[in-house]
PDB file of C-alpha atoms in Angstrom:
ATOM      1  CA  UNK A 189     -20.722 -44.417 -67.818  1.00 69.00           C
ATOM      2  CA  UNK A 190     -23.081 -41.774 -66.076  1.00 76.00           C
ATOM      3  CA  UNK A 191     -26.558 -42.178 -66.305  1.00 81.00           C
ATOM      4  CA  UNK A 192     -29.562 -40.113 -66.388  1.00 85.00           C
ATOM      5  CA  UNK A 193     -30.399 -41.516 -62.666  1.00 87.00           C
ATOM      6  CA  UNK A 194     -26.554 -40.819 -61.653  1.00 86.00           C
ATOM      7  CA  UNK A 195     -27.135 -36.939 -62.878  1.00 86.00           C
ATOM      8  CA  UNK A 196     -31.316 -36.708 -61.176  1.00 87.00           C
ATOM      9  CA  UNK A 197     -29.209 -38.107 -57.892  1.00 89.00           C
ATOM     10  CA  UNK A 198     -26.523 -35.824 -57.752  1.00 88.00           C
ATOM     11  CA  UNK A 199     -29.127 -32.681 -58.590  1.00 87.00           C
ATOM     12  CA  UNK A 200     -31.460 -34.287 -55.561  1.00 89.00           C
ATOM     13  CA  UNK A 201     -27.962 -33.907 -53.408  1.00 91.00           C
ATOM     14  CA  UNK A 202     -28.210 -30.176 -53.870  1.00 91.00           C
ATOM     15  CA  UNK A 203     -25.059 -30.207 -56.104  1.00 90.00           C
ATOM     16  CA  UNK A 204     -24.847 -27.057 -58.609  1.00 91.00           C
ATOM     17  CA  UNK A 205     -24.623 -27.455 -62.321  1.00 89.00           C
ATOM     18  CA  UNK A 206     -20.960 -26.754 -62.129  1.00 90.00           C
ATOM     19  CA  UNK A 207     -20.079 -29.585 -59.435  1.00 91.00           C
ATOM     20  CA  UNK A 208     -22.293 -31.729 -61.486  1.00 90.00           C
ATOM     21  CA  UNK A 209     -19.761 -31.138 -64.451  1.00 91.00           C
ATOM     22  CA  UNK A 210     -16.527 -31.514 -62.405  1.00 91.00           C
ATOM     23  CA  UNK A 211     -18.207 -34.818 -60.731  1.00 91.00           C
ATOM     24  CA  UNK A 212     -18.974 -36.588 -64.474  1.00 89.00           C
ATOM     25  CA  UNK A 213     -15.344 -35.164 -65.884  1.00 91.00           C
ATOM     26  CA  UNK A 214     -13.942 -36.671 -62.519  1.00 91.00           C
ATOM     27  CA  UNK A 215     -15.479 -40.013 -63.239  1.00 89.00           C
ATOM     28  CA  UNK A 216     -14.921 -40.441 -66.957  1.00 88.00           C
ATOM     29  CA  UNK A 217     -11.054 -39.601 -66.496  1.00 90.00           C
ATOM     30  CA  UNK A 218     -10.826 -41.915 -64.012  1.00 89.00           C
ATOM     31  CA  UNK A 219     -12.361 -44.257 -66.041  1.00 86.00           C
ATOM     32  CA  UNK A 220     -10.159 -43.319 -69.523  1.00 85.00           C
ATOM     33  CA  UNK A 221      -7.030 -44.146 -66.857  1.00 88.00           C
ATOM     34  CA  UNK A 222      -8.584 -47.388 -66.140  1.00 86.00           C
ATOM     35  CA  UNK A 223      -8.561 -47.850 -70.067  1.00 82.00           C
ATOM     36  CA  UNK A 224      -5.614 -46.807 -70.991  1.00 82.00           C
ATOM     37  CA  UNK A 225      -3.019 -48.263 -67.951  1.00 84.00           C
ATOM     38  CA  UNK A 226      -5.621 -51.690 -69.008  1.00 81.00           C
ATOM     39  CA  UNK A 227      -4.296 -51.542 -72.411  1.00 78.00           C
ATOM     40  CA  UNK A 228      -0.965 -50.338 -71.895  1.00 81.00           C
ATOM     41  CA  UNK A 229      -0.242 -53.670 -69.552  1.00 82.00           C
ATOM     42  CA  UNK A 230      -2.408 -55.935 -72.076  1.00 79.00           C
ATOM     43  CA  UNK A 231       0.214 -55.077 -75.005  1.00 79.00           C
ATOM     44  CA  UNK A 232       2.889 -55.222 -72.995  1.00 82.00           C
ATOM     45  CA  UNK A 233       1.775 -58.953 -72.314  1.00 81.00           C
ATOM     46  CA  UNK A 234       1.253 -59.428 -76.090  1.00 79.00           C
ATOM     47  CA  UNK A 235       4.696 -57.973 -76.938  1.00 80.00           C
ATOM     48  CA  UNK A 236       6.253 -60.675 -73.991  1.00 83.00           C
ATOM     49  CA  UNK A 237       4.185 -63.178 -75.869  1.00 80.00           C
ATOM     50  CA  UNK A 238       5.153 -62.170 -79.644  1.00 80.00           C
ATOM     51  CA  UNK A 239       8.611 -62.679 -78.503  1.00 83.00           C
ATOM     52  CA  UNK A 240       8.496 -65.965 -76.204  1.00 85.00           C
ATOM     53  CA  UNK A 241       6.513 -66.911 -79.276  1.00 72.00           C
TER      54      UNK A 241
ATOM     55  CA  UNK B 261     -29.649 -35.399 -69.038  1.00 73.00           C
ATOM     56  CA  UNK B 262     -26.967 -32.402 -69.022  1.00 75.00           C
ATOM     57  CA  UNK B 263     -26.595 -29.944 -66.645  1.00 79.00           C
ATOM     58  CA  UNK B 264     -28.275 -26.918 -68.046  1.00 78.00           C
ATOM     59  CA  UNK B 265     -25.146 -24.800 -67.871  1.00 79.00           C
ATOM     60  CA  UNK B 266     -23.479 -26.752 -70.990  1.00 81.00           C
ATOM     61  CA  UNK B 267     -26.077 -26.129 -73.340  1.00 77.00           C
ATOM     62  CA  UNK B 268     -25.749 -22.152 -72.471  1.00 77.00           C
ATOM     63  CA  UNK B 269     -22.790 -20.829 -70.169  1.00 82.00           C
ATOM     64  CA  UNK B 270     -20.292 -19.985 -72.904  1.00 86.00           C
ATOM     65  CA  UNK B 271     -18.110 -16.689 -73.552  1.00 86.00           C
ATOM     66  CA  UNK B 272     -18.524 -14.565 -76.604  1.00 89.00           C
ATOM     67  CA  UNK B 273     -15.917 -16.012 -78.603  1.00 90.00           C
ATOM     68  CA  UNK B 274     -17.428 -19.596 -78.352  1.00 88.00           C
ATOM     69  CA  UNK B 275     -20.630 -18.613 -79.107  1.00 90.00           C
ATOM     70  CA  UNK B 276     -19.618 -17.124 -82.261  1.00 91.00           C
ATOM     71  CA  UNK B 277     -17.764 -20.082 -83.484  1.00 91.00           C
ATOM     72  CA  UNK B 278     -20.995 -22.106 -83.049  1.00 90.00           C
ATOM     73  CA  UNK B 279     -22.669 -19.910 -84.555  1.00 92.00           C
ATOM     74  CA  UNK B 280     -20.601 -19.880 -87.338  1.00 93.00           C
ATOM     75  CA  UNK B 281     -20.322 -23.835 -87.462  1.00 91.00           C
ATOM     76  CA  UNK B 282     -23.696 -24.093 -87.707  1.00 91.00           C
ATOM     77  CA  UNK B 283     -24.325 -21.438 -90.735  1.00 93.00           C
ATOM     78  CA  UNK B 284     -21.245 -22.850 -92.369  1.00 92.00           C
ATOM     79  CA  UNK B 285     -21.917 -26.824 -92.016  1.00 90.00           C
ATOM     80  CA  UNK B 286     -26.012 -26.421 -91.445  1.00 92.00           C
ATOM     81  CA  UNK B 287     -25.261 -28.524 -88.362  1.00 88.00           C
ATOM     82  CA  UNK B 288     -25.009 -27.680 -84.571  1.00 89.00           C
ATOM     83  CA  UNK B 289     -21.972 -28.115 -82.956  1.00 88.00           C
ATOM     84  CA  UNK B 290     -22.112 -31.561 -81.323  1.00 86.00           C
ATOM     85  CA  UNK B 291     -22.323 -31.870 -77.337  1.00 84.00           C
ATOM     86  CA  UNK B 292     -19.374 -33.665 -77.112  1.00 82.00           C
ATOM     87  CA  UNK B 293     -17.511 -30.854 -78.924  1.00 84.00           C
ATOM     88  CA  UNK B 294     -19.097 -28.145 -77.321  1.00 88.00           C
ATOM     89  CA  UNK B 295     -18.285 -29.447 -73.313  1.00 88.00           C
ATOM     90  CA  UNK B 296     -14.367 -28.570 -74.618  1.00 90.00           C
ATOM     91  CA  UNK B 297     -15.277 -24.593 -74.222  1.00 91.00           C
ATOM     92  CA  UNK B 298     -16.877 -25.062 -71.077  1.00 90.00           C
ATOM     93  CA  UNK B 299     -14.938 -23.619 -68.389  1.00 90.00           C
ATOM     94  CA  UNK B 300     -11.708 -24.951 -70.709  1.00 91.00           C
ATOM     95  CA  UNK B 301      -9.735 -24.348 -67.717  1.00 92.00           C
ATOM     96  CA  UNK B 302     -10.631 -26.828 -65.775  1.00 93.00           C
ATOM     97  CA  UNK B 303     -11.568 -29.813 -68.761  1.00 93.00           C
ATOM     98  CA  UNK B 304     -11.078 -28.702 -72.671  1.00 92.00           C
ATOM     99  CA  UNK B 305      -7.622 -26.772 -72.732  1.00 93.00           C
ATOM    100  CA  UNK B 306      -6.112 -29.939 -71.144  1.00 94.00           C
ATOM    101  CA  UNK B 307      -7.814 -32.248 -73.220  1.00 92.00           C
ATOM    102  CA  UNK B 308      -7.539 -30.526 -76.102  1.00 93.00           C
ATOM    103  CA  UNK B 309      -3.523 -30.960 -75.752  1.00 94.00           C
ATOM    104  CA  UNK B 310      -3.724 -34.471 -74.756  1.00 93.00           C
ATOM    105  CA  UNK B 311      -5.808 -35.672 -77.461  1.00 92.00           C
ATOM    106  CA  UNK B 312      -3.446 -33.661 -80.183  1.00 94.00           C
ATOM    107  CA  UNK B 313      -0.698 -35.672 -78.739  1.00 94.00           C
ATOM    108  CA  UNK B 314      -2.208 -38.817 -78.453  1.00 91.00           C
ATOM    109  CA  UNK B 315      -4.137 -38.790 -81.966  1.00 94.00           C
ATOM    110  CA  UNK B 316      -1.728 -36.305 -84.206  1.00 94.00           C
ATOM    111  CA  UNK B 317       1.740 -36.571 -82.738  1.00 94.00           C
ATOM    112  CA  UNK B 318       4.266 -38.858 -83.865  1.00 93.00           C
ATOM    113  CA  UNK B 319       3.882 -42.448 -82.956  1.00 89.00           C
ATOM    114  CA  UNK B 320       4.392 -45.678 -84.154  1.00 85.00           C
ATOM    115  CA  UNK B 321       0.830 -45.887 -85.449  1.00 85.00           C
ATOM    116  CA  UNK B 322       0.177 -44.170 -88.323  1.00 87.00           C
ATOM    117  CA  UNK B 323      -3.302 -41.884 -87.766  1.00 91.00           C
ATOM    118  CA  UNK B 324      -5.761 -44.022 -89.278  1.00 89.00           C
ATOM    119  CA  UNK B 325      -4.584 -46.926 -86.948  1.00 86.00           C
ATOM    120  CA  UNK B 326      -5.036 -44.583 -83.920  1.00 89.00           C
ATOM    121  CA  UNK B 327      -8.879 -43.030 -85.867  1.00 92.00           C
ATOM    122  CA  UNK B 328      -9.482 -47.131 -85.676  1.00 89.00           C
ATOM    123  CA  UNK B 329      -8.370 -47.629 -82.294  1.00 87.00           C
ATOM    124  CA  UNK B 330     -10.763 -44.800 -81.190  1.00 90.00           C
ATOM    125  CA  UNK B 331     -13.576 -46.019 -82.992  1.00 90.00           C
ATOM    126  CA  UNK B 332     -13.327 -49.673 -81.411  1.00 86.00           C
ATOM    127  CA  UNK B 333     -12.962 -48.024 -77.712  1.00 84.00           C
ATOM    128  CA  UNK B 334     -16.080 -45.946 -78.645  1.00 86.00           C
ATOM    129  CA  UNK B 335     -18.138 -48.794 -79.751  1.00 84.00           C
ATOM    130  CA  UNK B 336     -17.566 -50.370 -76.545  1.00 80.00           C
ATOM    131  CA  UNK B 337     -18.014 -47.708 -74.619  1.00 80.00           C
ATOM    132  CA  UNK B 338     -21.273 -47.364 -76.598  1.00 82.00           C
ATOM    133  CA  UNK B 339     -21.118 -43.739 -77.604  1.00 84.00           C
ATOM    134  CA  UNK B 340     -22.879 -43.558 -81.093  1.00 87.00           C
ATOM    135  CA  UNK B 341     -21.158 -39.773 -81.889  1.00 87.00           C
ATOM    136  CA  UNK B 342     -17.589 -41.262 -81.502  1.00 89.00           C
ATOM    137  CA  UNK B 343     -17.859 -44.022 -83.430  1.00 91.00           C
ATOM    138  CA  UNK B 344     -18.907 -42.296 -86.222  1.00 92.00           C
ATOM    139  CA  UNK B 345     -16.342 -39.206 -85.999  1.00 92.00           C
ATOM    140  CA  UNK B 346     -13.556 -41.649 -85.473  1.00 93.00           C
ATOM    141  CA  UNK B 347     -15.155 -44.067 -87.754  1.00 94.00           C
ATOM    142  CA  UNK B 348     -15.199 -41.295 -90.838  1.00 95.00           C
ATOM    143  CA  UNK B 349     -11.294 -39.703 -89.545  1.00 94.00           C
ATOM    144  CA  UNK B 350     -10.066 -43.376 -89.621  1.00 92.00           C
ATOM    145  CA  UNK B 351     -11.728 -43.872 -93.296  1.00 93.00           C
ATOM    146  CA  UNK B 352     -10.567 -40.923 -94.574  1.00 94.00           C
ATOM    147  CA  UNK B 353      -7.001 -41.290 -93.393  1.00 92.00           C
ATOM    148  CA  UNK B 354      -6.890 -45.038 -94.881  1.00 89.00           C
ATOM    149  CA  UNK B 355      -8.738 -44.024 -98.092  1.00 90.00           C
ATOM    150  CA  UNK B 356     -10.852 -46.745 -98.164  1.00 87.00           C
ATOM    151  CA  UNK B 357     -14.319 -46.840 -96.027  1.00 90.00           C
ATOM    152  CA  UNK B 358     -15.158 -50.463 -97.084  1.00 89.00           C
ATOM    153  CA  UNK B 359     -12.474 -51.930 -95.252  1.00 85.00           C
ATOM    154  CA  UNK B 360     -12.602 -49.744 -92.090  1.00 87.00           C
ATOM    155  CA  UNK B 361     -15.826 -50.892 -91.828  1.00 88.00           C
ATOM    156  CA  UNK B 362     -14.958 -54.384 -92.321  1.00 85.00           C
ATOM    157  CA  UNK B 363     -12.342 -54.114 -89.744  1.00 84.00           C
ATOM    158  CA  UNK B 364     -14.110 -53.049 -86.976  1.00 84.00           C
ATOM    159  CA  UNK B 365     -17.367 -55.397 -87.754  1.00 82.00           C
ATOM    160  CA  UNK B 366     -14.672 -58.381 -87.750  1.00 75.00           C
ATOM    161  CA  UNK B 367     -13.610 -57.297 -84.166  1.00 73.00           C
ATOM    162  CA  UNK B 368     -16.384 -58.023 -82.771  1.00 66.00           C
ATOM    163  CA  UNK B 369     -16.030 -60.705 -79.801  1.00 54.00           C
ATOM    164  CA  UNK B 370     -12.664 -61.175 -81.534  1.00 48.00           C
ATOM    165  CA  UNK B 371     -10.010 -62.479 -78.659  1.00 41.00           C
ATOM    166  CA  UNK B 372      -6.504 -61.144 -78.662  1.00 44.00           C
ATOM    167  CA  UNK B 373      -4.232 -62.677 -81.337  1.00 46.00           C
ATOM    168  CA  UNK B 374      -0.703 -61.838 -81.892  1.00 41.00           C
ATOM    169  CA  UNK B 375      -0.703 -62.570 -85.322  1.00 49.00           C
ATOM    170  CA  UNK B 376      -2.674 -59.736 -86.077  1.00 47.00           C
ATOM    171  CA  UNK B 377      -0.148 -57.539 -84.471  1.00 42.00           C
ATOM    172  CA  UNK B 378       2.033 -58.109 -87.407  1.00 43.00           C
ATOM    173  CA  UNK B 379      -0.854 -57.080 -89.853  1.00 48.00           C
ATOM    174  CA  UNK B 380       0.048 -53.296 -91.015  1.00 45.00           C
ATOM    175  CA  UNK B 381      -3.485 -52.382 -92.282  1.00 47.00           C
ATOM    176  CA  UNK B 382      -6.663 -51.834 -90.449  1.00 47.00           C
ATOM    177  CA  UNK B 383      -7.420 -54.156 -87.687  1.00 46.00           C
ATOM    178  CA  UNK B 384      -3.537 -54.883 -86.769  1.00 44.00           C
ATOM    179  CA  UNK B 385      -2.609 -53.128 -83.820  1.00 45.00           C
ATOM    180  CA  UNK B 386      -4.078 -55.428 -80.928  1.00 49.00           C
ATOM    181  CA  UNK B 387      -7.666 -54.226 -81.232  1.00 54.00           C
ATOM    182  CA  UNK B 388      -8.472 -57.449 -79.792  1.00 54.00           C
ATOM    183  CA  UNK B 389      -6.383 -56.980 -76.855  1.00 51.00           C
ATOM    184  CA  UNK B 390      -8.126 -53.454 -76.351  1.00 54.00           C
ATOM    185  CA  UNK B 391     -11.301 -54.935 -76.369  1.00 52.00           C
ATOM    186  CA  UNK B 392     -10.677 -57.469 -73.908  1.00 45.00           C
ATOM    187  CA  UNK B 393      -8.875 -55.117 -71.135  1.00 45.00           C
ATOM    188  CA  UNK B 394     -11.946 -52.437 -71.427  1.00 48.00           C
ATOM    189  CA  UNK B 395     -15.054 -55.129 -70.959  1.00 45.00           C
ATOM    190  CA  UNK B 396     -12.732 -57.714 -68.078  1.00 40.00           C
ATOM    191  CA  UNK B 397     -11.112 -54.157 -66.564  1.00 42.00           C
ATOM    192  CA  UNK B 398      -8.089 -55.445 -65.812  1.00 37.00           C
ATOM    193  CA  UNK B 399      -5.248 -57.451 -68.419  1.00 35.00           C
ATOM    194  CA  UNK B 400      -4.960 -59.546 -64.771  1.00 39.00           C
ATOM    195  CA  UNK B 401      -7.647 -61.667 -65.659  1.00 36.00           C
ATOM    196  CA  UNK B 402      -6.758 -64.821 -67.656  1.00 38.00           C
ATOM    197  CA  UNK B 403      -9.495 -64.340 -70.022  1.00 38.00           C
ATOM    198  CA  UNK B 404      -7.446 -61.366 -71.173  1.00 35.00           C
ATOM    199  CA  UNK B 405      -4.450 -62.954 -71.934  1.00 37.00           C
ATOM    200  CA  UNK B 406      -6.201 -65.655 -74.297  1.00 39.00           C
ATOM    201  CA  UNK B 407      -5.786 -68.534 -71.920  1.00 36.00           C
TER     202      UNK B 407
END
């Protein structure tokens, strides 16, 4: 998650409004493709499971 | 805090639809709707298209199950304006409010069970297992796996 502090840092940096916006969409995509390849593998183990089971 | 630029760098056409949201619904358009026309070329267009697919598109999971999922991954993410849009889509696509409510207060620190993968209504579809892999990061851990 970005924070207020996150955002007051990067504007300290010198970094525009619009590099500011690519940096946070940056971060949270690479965070929703954490997520998702997380949850992908997790059911995958489930499925293995349901079926061992 | 937002960049300035989001709350004011939009085309014409954008405007206008706000504008037209708001006379229309007597609310503004929320932020997390309104980043999607900003500069779509380099965010909304794509993620527009990926969302359709991944919420609308034809899957194994009927729509409310993937409204439900949402709504879970929101509340965990803690992002109050999620939860409640996927929260009402999931609701409305079930018909029946009381139990998607019920559903996702039940998750709560629920572990991952594979007997409710075999559960067709609200709360099925691993939601446990989708809470575990977003707060441990990685299904690696054996906390994830149940063990």
């Amino acid at each position: 998650m970005s924070t207020d502090g996150d955002i007051a840092a990067v504007k300290a940096a010198g970094f525009s409004d619009d590099q500011t916006f690519e940096l946070v969409v940056c971060a949270a995509v690479g965070e929703a493709t954490r997520q998702y390849q997380s949850g992908l593998a997790a059911l995958a183990a489930a499925a293995a499971d349901l079926e061992a089971g | 805090m937002r960049p300035a630029a989001l709350d004011c760098d939009y085309g014409l056409e954008p405007k206008v639809l706000f504008r037209l949201i708001r006379v229309f619904s007597g609310y503004p358009v929320p932020d997390a709707a309104k980043i999607t026309f900003y500069r779509p070329d380099f965010f909304g267009a794509q993620m527009k298209e990926l969302t359709h697919e991944a919420m609308r598109n034809p899957s194994a999971w009927s729509v409310g199950d993937r409204e439900l999922l949402a709504a879970y991954v929101a509340k965990l993410n803690t992002c109050p304006f999620c939860v409640g849009a996927h929260t009402a889509t999931a609701s409305r696509a079930y018909q029946d409010r009381e139990r998607v409510a019920a559903a996702l207060a039940e998750l709560e620190g629920c572990l991952p069970n594979p007997e409710a993968a075999r559960d067709p209504g609200p709360g099925g579809p691993l939601l446990g297992t989708f809470e575990l892999t977003t707060r441990l990061g990685s299904c690696d851990a054996p906390e994830s796996r149940g063990s």
